[in-house]
PDB file of C-alpha atoms in Angstrom:
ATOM      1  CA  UNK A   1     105.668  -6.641 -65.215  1.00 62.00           C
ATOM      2  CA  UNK A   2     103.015  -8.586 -64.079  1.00 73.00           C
ATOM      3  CA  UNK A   3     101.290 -11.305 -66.044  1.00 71.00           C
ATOM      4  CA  UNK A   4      97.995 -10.136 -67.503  1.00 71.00           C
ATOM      5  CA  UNK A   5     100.760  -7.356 -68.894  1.00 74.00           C
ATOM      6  CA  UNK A   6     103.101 -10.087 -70.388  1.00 72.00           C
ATOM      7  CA  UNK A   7     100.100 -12.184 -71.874  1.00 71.00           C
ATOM      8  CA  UNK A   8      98.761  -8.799 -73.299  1.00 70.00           C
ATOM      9  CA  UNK A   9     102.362  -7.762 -74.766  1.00 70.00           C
ATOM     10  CA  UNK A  10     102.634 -10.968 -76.530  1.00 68.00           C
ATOM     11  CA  UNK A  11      99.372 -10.842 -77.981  1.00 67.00           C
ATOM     12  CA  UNK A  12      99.608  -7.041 -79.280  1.00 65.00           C
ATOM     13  CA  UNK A  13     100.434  -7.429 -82.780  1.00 56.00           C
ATOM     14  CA  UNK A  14     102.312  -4.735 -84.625  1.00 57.00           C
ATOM     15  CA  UNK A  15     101.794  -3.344 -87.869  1.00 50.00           C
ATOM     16  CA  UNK A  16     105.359  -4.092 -89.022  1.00 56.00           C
ATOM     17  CA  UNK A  17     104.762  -8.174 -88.385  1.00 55.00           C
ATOM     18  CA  UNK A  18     101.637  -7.915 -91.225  1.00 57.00           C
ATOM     19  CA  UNK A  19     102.480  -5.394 -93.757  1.00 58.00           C
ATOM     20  CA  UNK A  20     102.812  -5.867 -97.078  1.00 59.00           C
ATOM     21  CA  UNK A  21     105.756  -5.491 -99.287  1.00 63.00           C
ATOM     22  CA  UNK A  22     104.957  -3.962-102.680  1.00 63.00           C
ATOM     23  CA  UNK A  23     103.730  -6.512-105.406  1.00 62.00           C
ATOM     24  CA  UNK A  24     102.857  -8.912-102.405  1.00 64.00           C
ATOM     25  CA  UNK A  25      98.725  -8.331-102.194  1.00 63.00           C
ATOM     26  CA  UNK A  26      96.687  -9.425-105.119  1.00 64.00           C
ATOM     27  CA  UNK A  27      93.802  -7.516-106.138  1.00 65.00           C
ATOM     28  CA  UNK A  28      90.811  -9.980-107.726  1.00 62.00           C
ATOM     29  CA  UNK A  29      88.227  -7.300-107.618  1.00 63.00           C
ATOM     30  CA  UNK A  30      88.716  -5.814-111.116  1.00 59.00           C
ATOM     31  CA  UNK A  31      88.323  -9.977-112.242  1.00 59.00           C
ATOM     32  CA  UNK A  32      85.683 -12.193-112.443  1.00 59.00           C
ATOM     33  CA  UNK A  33      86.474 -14.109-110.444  1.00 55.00           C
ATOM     34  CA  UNK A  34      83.661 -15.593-108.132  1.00 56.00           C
ATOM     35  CA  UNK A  35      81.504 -16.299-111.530  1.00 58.00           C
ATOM     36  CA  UNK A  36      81.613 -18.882-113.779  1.00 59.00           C
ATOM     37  CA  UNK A  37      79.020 -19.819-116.996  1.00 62.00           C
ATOM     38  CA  UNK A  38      80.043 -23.350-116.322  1.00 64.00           C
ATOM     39  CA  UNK A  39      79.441 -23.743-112.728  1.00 61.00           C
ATOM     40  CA  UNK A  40      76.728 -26.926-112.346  1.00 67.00           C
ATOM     41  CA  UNK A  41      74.420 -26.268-109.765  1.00 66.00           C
ATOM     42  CA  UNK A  42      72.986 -28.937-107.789  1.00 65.00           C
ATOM     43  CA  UNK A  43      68.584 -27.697-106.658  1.00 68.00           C
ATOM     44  CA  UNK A  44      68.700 -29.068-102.622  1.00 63.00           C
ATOM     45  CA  UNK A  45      67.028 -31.773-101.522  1.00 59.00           C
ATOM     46  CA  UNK A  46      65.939 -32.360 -98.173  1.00 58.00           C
ATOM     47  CA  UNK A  47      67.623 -35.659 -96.865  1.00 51.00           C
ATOM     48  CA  UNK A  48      66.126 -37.653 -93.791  1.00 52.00           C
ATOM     49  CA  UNK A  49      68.292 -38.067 -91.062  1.00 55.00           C
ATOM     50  CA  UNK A  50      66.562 -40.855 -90.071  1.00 51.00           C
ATOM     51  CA  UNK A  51      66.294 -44.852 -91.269  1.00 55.00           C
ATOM     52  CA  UNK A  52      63.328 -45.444 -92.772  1.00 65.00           C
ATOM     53  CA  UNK A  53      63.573 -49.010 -93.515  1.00 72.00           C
ATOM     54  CA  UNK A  54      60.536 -49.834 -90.527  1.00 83.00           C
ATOM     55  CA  UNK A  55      57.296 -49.105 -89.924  1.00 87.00           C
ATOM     56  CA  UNK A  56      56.189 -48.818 -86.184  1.00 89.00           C
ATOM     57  CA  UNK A  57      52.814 -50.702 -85.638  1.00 90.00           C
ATOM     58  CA  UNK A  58      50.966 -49.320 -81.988  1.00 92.00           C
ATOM     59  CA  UNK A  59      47.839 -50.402 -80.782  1.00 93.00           C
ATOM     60  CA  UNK A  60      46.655 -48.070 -78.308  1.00 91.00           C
ATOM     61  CA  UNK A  61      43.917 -48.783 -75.769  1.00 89.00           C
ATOM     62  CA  UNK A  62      43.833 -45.592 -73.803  1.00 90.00           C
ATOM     63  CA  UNK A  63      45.056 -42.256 -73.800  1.00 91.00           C
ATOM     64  CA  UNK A  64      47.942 -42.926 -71.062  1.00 91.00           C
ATOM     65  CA  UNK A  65      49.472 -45.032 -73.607  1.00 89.00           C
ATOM     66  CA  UNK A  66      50.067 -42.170 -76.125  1.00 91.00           C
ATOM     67  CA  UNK A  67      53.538 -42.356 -75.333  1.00 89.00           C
ATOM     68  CA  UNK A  68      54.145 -45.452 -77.064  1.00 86.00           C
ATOM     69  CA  UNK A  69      53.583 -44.170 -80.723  1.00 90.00           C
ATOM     70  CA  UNK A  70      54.226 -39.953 -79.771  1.00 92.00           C
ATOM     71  CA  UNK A  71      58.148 -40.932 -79.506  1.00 91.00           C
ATOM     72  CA  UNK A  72      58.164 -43.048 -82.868  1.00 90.00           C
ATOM     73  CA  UNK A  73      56.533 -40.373 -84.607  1.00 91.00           C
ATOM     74  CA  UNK A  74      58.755 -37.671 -83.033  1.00 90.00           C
ATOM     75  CA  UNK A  75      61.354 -39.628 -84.117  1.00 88.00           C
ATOM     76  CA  UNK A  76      61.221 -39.633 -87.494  1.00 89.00           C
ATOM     77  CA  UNK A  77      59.297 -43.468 -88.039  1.00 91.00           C
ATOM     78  CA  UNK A  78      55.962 -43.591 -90.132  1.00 92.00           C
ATOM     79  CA  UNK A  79      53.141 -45.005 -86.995  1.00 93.00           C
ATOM     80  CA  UNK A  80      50.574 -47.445 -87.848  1.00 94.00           C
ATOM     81  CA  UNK A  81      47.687 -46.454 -84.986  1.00 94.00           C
ATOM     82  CA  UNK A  82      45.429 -49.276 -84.063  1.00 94.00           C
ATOM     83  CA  UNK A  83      42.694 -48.539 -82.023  1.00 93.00           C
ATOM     84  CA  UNK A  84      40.323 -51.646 -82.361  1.00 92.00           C
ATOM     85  CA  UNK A  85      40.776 -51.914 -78.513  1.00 92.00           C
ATOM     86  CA  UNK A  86      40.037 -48.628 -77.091  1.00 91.00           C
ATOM     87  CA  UNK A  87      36.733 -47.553 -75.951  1.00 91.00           C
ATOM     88  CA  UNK A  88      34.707 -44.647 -78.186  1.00 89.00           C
ATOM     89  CA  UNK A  89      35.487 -42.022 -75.446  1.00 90.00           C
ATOM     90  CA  UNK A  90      39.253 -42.507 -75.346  1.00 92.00           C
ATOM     91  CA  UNK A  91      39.634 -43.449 -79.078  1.00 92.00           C
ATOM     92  CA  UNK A  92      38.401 -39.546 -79.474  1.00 92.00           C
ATOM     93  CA  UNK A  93      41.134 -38.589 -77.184  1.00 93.00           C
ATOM     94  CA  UNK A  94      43.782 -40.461 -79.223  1.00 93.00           C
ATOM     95  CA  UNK A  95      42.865 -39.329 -82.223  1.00 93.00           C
ATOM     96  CA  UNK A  96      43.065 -35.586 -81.493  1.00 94.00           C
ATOM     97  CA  UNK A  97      46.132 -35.741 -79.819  1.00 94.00           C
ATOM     98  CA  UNK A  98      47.792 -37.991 -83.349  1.00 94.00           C
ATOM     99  CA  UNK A  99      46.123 -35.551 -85.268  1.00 94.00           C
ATOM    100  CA  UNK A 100      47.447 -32.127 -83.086  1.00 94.00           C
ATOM    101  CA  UNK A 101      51.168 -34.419 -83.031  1.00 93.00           C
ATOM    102  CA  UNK A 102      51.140 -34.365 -87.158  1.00 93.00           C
ATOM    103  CA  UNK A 103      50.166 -30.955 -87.663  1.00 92.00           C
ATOM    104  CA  UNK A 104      52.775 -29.905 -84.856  1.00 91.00           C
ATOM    105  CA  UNK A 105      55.253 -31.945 -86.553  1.00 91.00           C
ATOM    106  CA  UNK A 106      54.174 -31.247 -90.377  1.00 90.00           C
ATOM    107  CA  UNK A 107      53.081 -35.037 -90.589  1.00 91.00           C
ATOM    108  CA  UNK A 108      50.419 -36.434 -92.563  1.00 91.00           C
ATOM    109  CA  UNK A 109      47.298 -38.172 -90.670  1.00 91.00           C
ATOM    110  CA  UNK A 110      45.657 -40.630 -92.501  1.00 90.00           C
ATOM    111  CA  UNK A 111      42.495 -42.804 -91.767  1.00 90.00           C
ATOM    112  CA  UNK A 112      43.259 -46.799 -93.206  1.00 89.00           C
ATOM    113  CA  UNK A 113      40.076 -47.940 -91.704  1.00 89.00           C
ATOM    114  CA  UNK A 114      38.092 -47.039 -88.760  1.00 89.00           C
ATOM    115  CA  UNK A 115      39.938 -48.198 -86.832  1.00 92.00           C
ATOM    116  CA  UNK A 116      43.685 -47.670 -87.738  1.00 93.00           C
ATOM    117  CA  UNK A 117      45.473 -44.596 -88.741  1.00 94.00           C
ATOM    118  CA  UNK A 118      48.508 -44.335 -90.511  1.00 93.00           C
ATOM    119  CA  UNK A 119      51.076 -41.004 -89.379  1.00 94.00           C
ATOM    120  CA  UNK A 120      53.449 -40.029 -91.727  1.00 92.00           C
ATOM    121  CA  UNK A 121      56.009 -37.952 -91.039  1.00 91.00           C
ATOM    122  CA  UNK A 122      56.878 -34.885 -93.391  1.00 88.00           C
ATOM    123  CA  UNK A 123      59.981 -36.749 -94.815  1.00 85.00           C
ATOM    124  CA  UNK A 124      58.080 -39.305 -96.084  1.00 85.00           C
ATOM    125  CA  UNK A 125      56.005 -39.694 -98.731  1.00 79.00           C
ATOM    126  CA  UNK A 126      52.851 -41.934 -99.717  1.00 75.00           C
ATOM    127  CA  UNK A 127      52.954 -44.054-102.806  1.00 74.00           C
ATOM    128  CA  UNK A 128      49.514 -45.846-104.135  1.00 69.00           C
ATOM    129  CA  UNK A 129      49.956 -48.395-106.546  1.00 70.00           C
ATOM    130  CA  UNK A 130      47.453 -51.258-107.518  1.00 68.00           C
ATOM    131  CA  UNK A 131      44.703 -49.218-108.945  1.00 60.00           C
ATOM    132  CA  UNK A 132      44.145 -47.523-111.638  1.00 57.00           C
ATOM    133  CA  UNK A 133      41.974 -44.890-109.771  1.00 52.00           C
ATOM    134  CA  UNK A 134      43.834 -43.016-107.406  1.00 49.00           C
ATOM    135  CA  UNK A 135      43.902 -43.441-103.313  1.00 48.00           C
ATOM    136  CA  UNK A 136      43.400 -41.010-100.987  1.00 50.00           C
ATOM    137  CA  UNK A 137      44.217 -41.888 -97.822  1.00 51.00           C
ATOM    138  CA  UNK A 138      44.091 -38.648 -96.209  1.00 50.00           C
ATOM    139  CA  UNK A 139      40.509 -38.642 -96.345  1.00 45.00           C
TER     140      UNK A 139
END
């Protein structure tokens, strides 16, 4: 007997090692037994996976440094974008690729001031408080 045949006659398994006696099987199909009226049901909630507790503040003076705030935002982090220091041309640049990151990523893009952006990833949200009219910072 070789031993491929030994391993395979050990791991055969007869129908006299599982049968059942009589009176040994339950049957729960004629019961109710996967429902219950008092079951509580708790609705899902998404959950970040990641800690929230800091804000990740970039300021960006040319397009090669996209890096910088792309792998914070990727991350799971809320970016502050400042771009008070990059020329019109690039700040263009920048701006398209944060706003093309957030709507890859289901973030929120937000304009603070002309020159700084706030991105928001989709597991956070954006409180306003201070005011009785509403911000919009998405404008």
């Amino acid at each position: 007997m070789g031993f491929l045949d030994r391993i395979n006659q050990k791991a055969a398994v007869g129908d006299e090692d599982f049968g059942y006696e009589d009176g040994d099987f339950v049957d729960y199909a004629d019961e109710e037994y996967f429902e219950s009226d008092d079951a509580q049901v708790t609705p899902i909630r998404s959950v970040a996976n990641v800690d929230i507790a800091r804000i990740v503040t970039v300021w960006v003076s040319s397009y090669k440094d996209i890096k910088d705030f792309a792998v914070e935002f990727r991350n799971g982090l809320p970016v502050i974008l400042n771009l008070s220091e990059a020329a019109d041309g690039e700040r263009a640049r920048i701006v398209d690729f944060a706003l093309g990151l957030c709507f890859g990523l289901e973030g929120v893009f937000s304009r603070i001031s002309d020159d700084v952006f706030l991105l928001t990833p989709h597991s956070v949200s954006i409180d306003s408080r201070g005011s009785e009219t509403e911000h919009d910072f998405a404008r």
